[in-house]
mmCIF file of C-alpha atoms in Angstrom:
data_model
loop_
_atom_site.group_PDB
_atom_site.id
_atom_site.type_symbol
_atom_site.label_atom_id
_atom_site.label_comp_id
_atom_site.label_asym_id
_atom_site.label_seq_id
_atom_site.Cartn_x
_atom_site.Cartn_y
_atom_site.Cartn_z
ATOM 1 C CA MET A 1 -19.298 -0.315 -10.551
ATOM 2 C CA LYS A 2 -16.256 -0.565 -8.301
ATOM 3 C CA PHE A 3 -13.925 0.022 -11.248
ATOM 4 C CA CYS A 4 -15.901 3.043 -12.417
ATOM 5 C CA ARG A 5 -15.870 4.549 -8.943
ATOM 6 C CA LEU A 6 -12.140 3.938 -8.707
ATOM 7 C CA ILE A 7 -11.341 5.750 -11.921
ATOM 8 C CA HIS A 8 -13.685 8.593 -11.003
ATOM 9 C CA SER A 9 -12.037 9.087 -7.647
ATOM 10 C CA ILE A 10 -8.339 8.500 -8.206
ATOM 11 C CA LEU A 11 -7.709 11.283 -10.701
ATOM 12 C CA LEU A 12 -8.589 14.322 -8.609
ATOM 13 C CA ILE A 13 -6.687 16.741 -10.829
ATOM 14 C CA ARG A 14 -7.784 19.402 -13.255
ATOM 15 C CA ALA A 15 -8.256 18.332 -16.840
ATOM 16 C CA THR A 16 -5.352 20.560 -17.838
ATOM 17 C CA ASN A 17 -2.369 21.461 -15.626
ATOM 18 C CA PHE A 18 -0.148 24.375 -16.623
ATOM 19 C CA GLY A 19 3.590 24.219 -16.049
ATOM 20 C CA VAL A 20 6.663 26.288 -16.884
ATOM 21 C CA SER A 21 9.551 24.688 -18.750
ATOM 22 C CA GLY A 22 12.511 23.888 -16.530
ATOM 23 C CA LYS A 23 10.583 24.029 -13.276
ATOM 24 C CA THR A 24 9.907 21.039 -11.006
ATOM 25 C CA TYR A 25 6.424 20.270 -9.718
ATOM 26 C CA MET A 26 5.220 18.020 -6.913
ATOM 27 C CA PHE A 27 2.385 15.551 -7.420
ATOM 28 C CA ARG A 28 0.595 13.754 -4.589
ATOM 29 C CA ILE A 29 -1.065 10.538 -5.803
ATOM 30 C CA SER A 30 -3.541 8.583 -3.674
ATOM 31 C CA ASN A 31 -5.511 5.456 -4.458
ATOM 32 C CA VAL A 32 -8.855 6.003 -2.748
ATOM 33 C CA GLY A 33 -10.576 3.199 -4.640
ATOM 34 C CA LEU A 34 -12.269 0.195 -3.103
ATOM 35 C CA SER A 35 -10.503 -2.832 -4.481
ATOM 36 C CA THR A 36 -8.249 -2.122 -7.465
ATOM 37 C CA SER A 37 -4.593 -1.140 -7.811
ATOM 38 C CA LEU A 38 -3.681 1.599 -10.280
ATOM 39 C CA ASN A 39 -0.673 2.592 -12.342
ATOM 40 C CA PHE A 40 0.235 6.277 -12.727
ATOM 41 C CA ARG A 41 2.436 7.759 -15.433
ATOM 42 C CA ILE A 42 3.122 11.003 -17.311
ATOM 43 C CA GLN A 43 3.891 10.797 -21.007
ATOM 44 C CA GLY A 44 7.560 11.417 -21.789
ATOM 45 C CA HIS A 45 8.523 12.389 -18.220
ATOM 46 C CA LYS A 46 10.446 10.695 -15.444
ATOM 47 C CA MET A 47 8.953 10.728 -11.960
ATOM 48 C CA LYS A 48 11.211 11.089 -8.927
ATOM 49 C CA LEU A 49 9.695 9.295 -5.933
ATOM 50 C CA VAL A 50 10.396 11.276 -2.747
ATOM 51 C CA GLU A 51 7.814 10.155 -0.163
ATOM 52 C CA VAL A 52 5.573 7.183 0.591
ATOM 53 C CA GLU A 53 2.934 7.584 3.310
ATOM 54 C CA GLY A 54 5.068 9.895 5.421
ATOM 55 C CA SER A 55 8.404 8.164 4.822
ATOM 56 C CA HIS A 56 11.106 9.943 2.840
ATOM 57 C CA VAL A 57 12.553 7.432 0.388
ATOM 58 C CA ILE A 58 15.669 7.102 -1.752
ATOM 59 C CA GLN A 59 14.892 9.345 -4.712
ATOM 60 C CA ASN A 60 14.811 6.909 -7.613
ATOM 61 C CA LEU A 61 13.392 7.778 -11.035
ATOM 62 C CA TYR A 62 10.453 5.836 -12.492
ATOM 63 C CA ASP A 63 8.545 5.779 -15.783
ATOM 64 C CA SER A 64 5.387 4.617 -14.005
ATOM 65 C CA LEU A 65 4.334 3.756 -10.461
ATOM 66 C CA ASP A 66 1.869 1.248 -9.050
ATOM 67 C CA VAL A 67 -0.285 2.634 -6.247
ATOM 68 C CA HIS A 68 -2.344 0.072 -4.385
ATOM 69 C CA VAL A 69 -5.586 0.497 -2.462
ATOM 70 C CA GLY A 70 -5.215 2.943 0.423
ATOM 71 C CA GLN A 71 -1.700 4.031 -0.512
ATOM 72 C CA SER A 72 -0.290 7.515 -1.203
ATOM 73 C CA ILE A 73 2.963 8.636 -2.783
ATOM 74 C CA THR A 74 4.651 11.945 -3.626
ATOM 75 C CA ILE A 75 6.655 12.507 -6.797
ATOM 76 C CA LEU A 76 8.655 15.361 -8.317
ATOM 77 C CA VAL A 77 8.406 15.956 -12.063
ATOM 78 C CA THR A 78 10.724 18.330 -13.932
ATOM 79 C CA LEU A 79 9.315 19.823 -17.129
ATOM 80 C CA ASP A 80 12.374 19.083 -19.261
ATOM 81 C CA GLN A 81 10.722 18.050 -22.519
ATOM 82 C CA PRO A 82 9.896 20.088 -25.644
ATOM 83 C CA PRO A 83 7.009 22.464 -24.810
ATOM 84 C CA LYS A 84 3.734 20.809 -25.795
ATOM 85 C CA ASP A 85 0.914 18.931 -24.115
ATOM 86 C CA TYR A 86 1.451 15.497 -22.544
ATOM 87 C CA TYR A 87 -0.877 12.817 -21.218
ATOM 88 C CA ILE A 88 -1.252 12.202 -17.499
ATOM 89 C CA VAL A 89 -2.569 8.645 -17.167
ATOM 90 C CA ALA A 90 -4.037 6.441 -14.434
ATOM 91 C CA SER A 91 -5.264 2.943 -15.240
ATOM 92 C CA THR A 92 -6.404 -0.133 -13.385
ATOM 93 C CA ARG A 93 -3.970 -2.959 -12.688
ATOM 94 C CA PHE A 94 -4.520 -6.731 -12.586
ATOM 95 C CA THR A 95 -8.028 -6.513 -14.078
ATOM 96 C CA LYS A 96 -9.393 -8.323 -17.118
ATOM 97 C CA THR A 97 -10.757 -5.038 -18.452
ATOM 98 C CA VAL A 98 -8.295 -2.171 -18.113
ATOM 99 C CA LEU A 99 -9.999 1.156 -17.433
ATOM 100 C CA THR A 100 -8.024 4.317 -18.092
ATOM 101 C CA ALA A 101 -8.440 7.966 -17.101
ATOM 102 C CA THR A 102 -6.393 10.749 -18.663
ATOM 103 C CA ALA A 103 -5.628 14.399 -18.033
ATOM 104 C CA VAL A 104 -3.254 16.788 -19.776
ATOM 105 C CA LEU A 105 0.033 18.286 -18.615
ATOM 106 C CA HIS A 106 0.191 21.590 -20.477
ATOM 107 C CA TYR A 107 3.427 23.521 -20.824
ATOM 108 C CA ALA A 108 2.759 27.263 -20.449
ATOM 109 C CA ASN A 109 4.336 28.047 -23.829
ATOM 110 C CA SER A 110 2.796 25.061 -25.608
ATOM 111 C CA ASN A 111 1.082 25.451 -28.943
ATOM 112 C CA ALA A 112 0.870 21.714 -29.679
ATOM 113 C CA PRO A 113 -2.003 19.578 -28.404
ATOM 114 C CA VAL A 114 -1.474 16.200 -26.818
ATOM 115 C CA SER A 115 -0.555 13.572 -29.394
ATOM 116 C CA GLY A 116 0.513 9.994 -29.848
ATOM 117 C CA PRO A 117 -0.856 6.882 -28.154
ATOM 118 C CA VAL A 118 -1.746 6.983 -24.472
ATOM 119 C CA PRO A 119 1.185 5.420 -22.561
ATOM 120 C CA VAL A 120 0.404 1.898 -21.387
ATOM 121 C CA ALA A 121 1.146 0.299 -18.033
ATOM 122 C CA PRO A 122 4.048 -2.163 -17.751
ATOM 123 C CA ALA A 123 3.542 -5.791 -18.657
ATOM 124 C CA ASN A 124 4.383 -8.726 -16.365
ATOM 125 C CA GLY A 125 1.778 -7.586 -13.845
ATOM 126 C CA PHE A 126 2.310 -8.916 -10.356
ATOM 127 C CA ASP A 127 6.006 -9.788 -10.711
ATOM 128 C CA TRP A 128 6.867 -6.346 -12.059
ATOM 129 C CA SER A 129 4.866 -4.673 -9.305
ATOM 130 C CA MET A 130 6.582 -6.670 -6.557
ATOM 131 C CA GLU A 131 10.020 -5.900 -7.936
ATOM 132 C CA GLN A 132 9.181 -2.202 -8.023
ATOM 133 C CA ALA A 133 8.015 -2.320 -4.399
ATOM 134 C CA ARG A 134 11.366 -3.803 -3.405
ATOM 135 C CA THR A 135 13.116 -0.688 -4.761
ATOM 136 C CA TYR A 136 11.399 1.574 -2.217
ATOM 137 C CA ARG A 137 14.013 2.222 0.480
ATOM 138 C CA TRP A 138 14.021 4.536 3.477
ATOM 139 C CA ASN A 139 16.146 7.668 3.040
ATOM 140 C CA LEU A 140 18.138 7.534 6.270
ATOM 141 C CA THR A 141 19.711 10.940 5.655
ATOM 142 C CA SER A 142 16.453 12.904 5.670
ATOM 143 C CA ASN A 143 14.542 11.694 8.764
ATOM 144 C CA ALA A 144 15.737 12.023 12.335
ATOM 145 C CA ALA A 145 15.607 8.917 14.529
ATOM 146 C CA ARG A 146 12.994 8.847 17.269
ATOM 147 C CA PRO A 147 14.061 8.210 20.879
ATOM 148 C CA ASN A 148 12.015 5.069 21.544
ATOM 149 C CA PRO A 149 13.395 1.703 20.328
ATOM 150 C CA GLN A 150 10.347 0.896 18.189
ATOM 151 C CA GLY A 151 10.701 4.200 16.353
ATOM 152 C CA SER A 152 14.454 4.198 15.845
ATOM 153 C CA PHE A 153 16.333 3.519 12.643
ATOM 154 C CA HIS A 154 17.632 0.303 14.206
ATOM 155 C CA TYR A 155 14.447 -1.743 13.887
ATOM 156 C CA GLY A 156 16.475 -4.645 12.520
ATOM 157 C CA THR A 157 18.306 -5.086 15.824
ATOM 158 C CA ILE A 158 15.146 -5.348 17.954
ATOM 159 C CA THR A 159 14.080 -8.882 18.828
ATOM 160 C CA PRO A 160 10.368 -9.371 18.069
ATOM 161 C CA THR A 161 8.176 -10.271 21.008
ATOM 162 C CA LYS A 162 6.020 -12.604 18.940
ATOM 163 C CA THR A 163 5.166 -13.615 15.374
ATOM 164 C CA ILE A 164 1.617 -13.308 14.050
ATOM 165 C CA VAL A 165 0.639 -14.879 10.728
ATOM 166 C CA LEU A 166 -2.598 -13.519 9.241
ATOM 167 C CA ALA A 167 -4.042 -15.454 6.306
ATOM 168 C CA ASN A 168 -6.934 -13.911 4.398
ATOM 169 C CA SER A 169 -9.611 -16.037 2.748
ATOM 170 C CA THR A 170 -13.058 -15.764 1.154
ATOM 171 C CA PRO A 171 -15.165 -18.561 2.668
ATOM 172 C CA LEU A 172 -18.885 -19.264 2.447
ATOM 173 C CA ILE A 173 -20.457 -18.769 5.884
ATOM 174 C CA ASN A 174 -24.168 -19.441 6.276
ATOM 175 C CA GLY A 175 -24.517 -19.358 2.516
ATOM 176 C CA LYS A 176 -22.845 -15.953 2.109
ATOM 177 C CA LEU A 177 -19.437 -15.153 0.675
ATOM 178 C CA ARG A 178 -17.371 -13.250 3.259
ATOM 179 C CA TYR A 179 -13.811 -12.185 3.911
ATOM 180 C CA ALA A 180 -12.067 -13.896 6.814
ATOM 181 C CA VAL A 181 -8.716 -13.762 8.605
ATOM 182 C CA ASN A 182 -7.378 -16.994 10.108
ATOM 183 C CA GLY A 183 -10.810 -18.492 9.649
ATOM 184 C CA VAL A 184 -12.737 -15.711 11.419
ATOM 185 C CA SER A 185 -15.001 -13.222 9.646
ATOM 186 C CA TYR A 186 -15.452 -10.071 11.721
ATOM 187 C CA ILE A 187 -18.847 -8.859 12.944
ATOM 188 C CA ASN A 188 -19.495 -5.617 14.784
ATOM 189 C CA PRO A 189 -20.720 -5.964 18.384
ATOM 190 C CA GLU A 190 -23.623 -3.878 19.675
ATOM 191 C CA THR A 191 -21.266 -2.277 22.210
ATOM 192 C CA PRO A 192 -18.229 -0.475 20.747
ATOM 193 C CA LEU A 193 -15.020 -2.354 21.513
ATOM 194 C CA LYS A 194 -13.235 0.527 23.219
ATOM 195 C CA LEU A 195 -16.167 1.115 25.564
ATOM 196 C CA ALA A 196 -16.369 -2.595 26.374
ATOM 197 C CA ASP A 197 -12.650 -2.675 27.087
ATOM 198 C CA TYR A 198 -12.602 0.506 29.179
ATOM 199 C CA PHE A 199 -15.590 -0.460 31.338
ATOM 200 C CA ASN A 200 -14.705 -4.186 31.435
ATOM 201 C CA ILE A 201 -18.086 -5.175 29.998
ATOM 202 C CA PRO A 202 -18.157 -8.976 29.683
ATOM 203 C CA GLY A 203 -19.439 -10.930 26.712
ATOM 204 C CA VAL A 204 -18.698 -8.311 24.046
ATOM 205 C CA PHE A 205 -15.474 -9.808 22.705
ATOM 206 C CA SER A 206 -12.897 -12.449 23.485
ATOM 207 C CA THR A 207 -9.153 -12.198 22.922
ATOM 208 C CA ASN A 208 -9.218 -15.913 22.132
ATOM 209 C CA SER A 209 -11.503 -15.452 19.133
ATOM 210 C CA LEU A 210 -8.657 -15.022 16.637
ATOM 211 C CA SER A 211 -5.611 -17.258 16.611
ATOM 212 C CA GLU A 212 -2.119 -15.914 15.965
ATOM 213 C CA LEU A 213 -1.561 -18.528 13.254
ATOM 214 C CA PRO A 214 -3.902 -19.902 10.552
ATOM 215 C CA SER A 215 -5.949 -22.603 12.226
ATOM 216 C CA GLY A 216 -7.235 -24.526 9.226
ATOM 217 C CA ARG A 217 -10.618 -24.782 10.928
ATOM 218 C CA ALA A 218 -13.956 -24.068 9.293
ATOM 219 C CA ALA A 219 -14.636 -20.340 9.003
ATOM 220 C CA THR A 220 -16.835 -18.747 11.648
ATOM 221 C CA LEU A 221 -18.317 -15.364 12.549
ATOM 222 C CA ALA A 222 -16.913 -13.535 15.575
ATOM 223 C CA THR A 223 -15.883 -10.164 16.941
ATOM 224 C CA SER A 224 -12.240 -11.002 16.392
ATOM 225 C CA VAL A 225 -9.801 -9.364 18.800
ATOM 226 C CA MET A 226 -6.149 -10.249 19.228
ATOM 227 C CA ALA A 227 -4.300 -9.467 22.453
ATOM 228 C CA THR A 228 -0.885 -7.811 22.608
ATOM 229 C CA SER A 229 0.982 -5.952 25.331
ATOM 230 C CA LEU A 230 2.195 -2.365 25.538
ATOM 231 C CA HIS A 231 5.628 -1.965 23.881
ATOM 232 C CA ASP A 232 5.435 -5.346 22.142
ATOM 233 C CA PHE A 233 7.506 -5.406 18.951
ATOM 234 C CA ILE A 234 5.708 -7.801 16.643
ATOM 235 C CA GLU A 235 6.589 -9.602 13.445
ATOM 236 C CA VAL A 236 3.443 -9.795 11.288
ATOM 237 C CA VAL A 237 3.182 -12.011 8.227
ATOM 238 C CA PHE A 238 0.358 -11.387 5.747
ATOM 239 C CA GLN A 239 -0.350 -14.586 3.836
ATOM 240 C CA ASN A 240 -2.539 -14.130 0.754
ATOM 241 C CA ASN A 241 -3.705 -17.454 -0.664
ATOM 242 C CA GLU A 242 -6.301 -15.813 -2.921
ATOM 243 C CA ASN A 243 -6.037 -14.960 -6.616
ATOM 244 C CA THR A 244 -6.396 -11.203 -6.116
ATOM 245 C CA MET A 245 -4.198 -8.461 -4.687
ATOM 246 C CA GLN A 246 -4.952 -7.621 -1.050
ATOM 247 C CA ALA A 247 -4.283 -4.423 0.890
ATOM 248 C CA TRP A 248 -3.628 -4.457 4.656
ATOM 249 C CA HIS A 249 -3.892 -1.307 6.766
ATOM 250 C CA LEU A 250 -2.884 -0.805 10.394
ATOM 251 C CA ASP A 251 -4.959 2.036 11.783
ATOM 252 C CA GLY A 252 -3.086 4.538 13.940
ATOM 253 C CA TYR A 253 0.313 2.884 13.497
ATOM 254 C CA ASP A 254 2.968 2.444 10.880
ATOM 255 C CA PHE A 255 5.199 -0.560 10.287
ATOM 256 C CA TRP A 256 8.336 -1.559 8.432
ATOM 257 C CA VAL A 257 7.671 -3.562 5.284
ATOM 258 C CA VAL A 258 10.780 -5.751 5.364
ATOM 259 C CA GLY A 259 9.993 -8.292 2.687
ATOM 260 C CA PHE A 260 7.798 -9.676 -0.071
ATOM 261 C CA GLY A 261 7.759 -13.256 -1.265
ATOM 262 C CA SER A 262 5.903 -16.008 -3.082
ATOM 263 C CA GLY A 263 4.376 -19.175 -1.689
ATOM 264 C CA GLN A 264 3.840 -20.021 1.962
ATOM 265 C CA TRP A 265 5.831 -18.108 4.555
ATOM 266 C CA THR A 266 8.362 -20.058 6.625
ATOM 267 C CA PRO A 267 10.896 -18.839 9.224
ATOM 268 C CA ASP A 268 13.586 -19.347 6.594
ATOM 269 C CA LYS A 269 12.151 -16.325 4.711
ATOM 270 C CA ARG A 270 13.680 -14.100 7.395
ATOM 271 C CA LYS A 271 17.021 -14.455 5.625
ATOM 272 C CA SER A 272 15.685 -12.176 2.863
ATOM 273 C CA TYR A 273 14.345 -9.429 5.152
ATOM 274 C CA ASN A 274 15.585 -5.875 4.693
ATOM 275 C CA LEU A 275 16.630 -5.024 8.250
ATOM 276 C CA VAL A 276 18.481 -1.825 7.375
ATOM 277 C CA ASP A 277 16.433 0.673 5.353
ATOM 278 C CA ALA A 278 12.906 -0.633 4.836
ATOM 279 C CA LEU A 279 10.427 2.228 4.857
ATOM 280 C CA THR A 280 7.639 2.688 7.365
ATOM 281 C CA ARG A 281 4.084 2.898 6.074
ATOM 282 C CA HIS A 282 0.533 2.197 7.218
ATOM 283 C CA THR A 283 -0.783 0.236 4.216
ATOM 284 C CA THR A 284 0.894 -2.564 2.302
ATOM 285 C CA GLN A 285 -0.094 -4.674 -0.658
ATOM 286 C CA VAL A 286 0.134 -8.476 -0.599
ATOM 287 C CA ASN A 287 0.331 -10.158 -3.983
ATOM 288 C CA PRO A 288 -1.692 -13.272 -4.785
ATOM 289 C CA HIS A 289 -0.139 -16.445 -3.358
#
């Protein structure tokens, strides 16, 4: 049911889109599904990526683009092919059964219906997707720097205040399968967290409930809260030891995605960080393992 809902919701475009030869059109693509990445492509057309979640990026051309849960991108497509109808395709990624939704890009002077096989997503799955993500770079000529250090272009010169490693897992707790982070599966308190914090209500949450590093302890239930300080500049590592793609979202903030890698994170991985033109975004994918 999740897959069906995903396909129903991701392709919020008319069944047929009219376009004039030689003109360039902007497409905004969002993955509003629950758990599954998607691949987007337009038959016979290159897609110029221009924006990712509010960040202007280097305008590279792509045949297809992976969009993971909670992510949005903007592309420009020039109608530079012979006038006819072309498939617009979105399909699930990294699933045993690939579900596909199609629409039609219709040239205004087209008299030929859509034809040929529906374009397929790239092979090589996770590796291909990670390599594509590494090609997304901040366009430093299009955005003005912000005055505060955390918002400047020079994020790579700021010394992090602390390092937090967040490892997701799917443990059994009290006989139920749950998601957990660093061994803690979140539960909502009866009192909203912001009210408890503002009025200093005791017993609602503890800032010691979630460790800053994976603990290796048995998974527990808790209202997990992690303490930081105003103006902290934090290095966050998302460690995915599961067999499925994970999406991490930071509500109300954006962050620089400076690196992807395989295996367990170690401080030595910092040598591969992009500290110059990584883009800011609010949702990032983390590949299995």
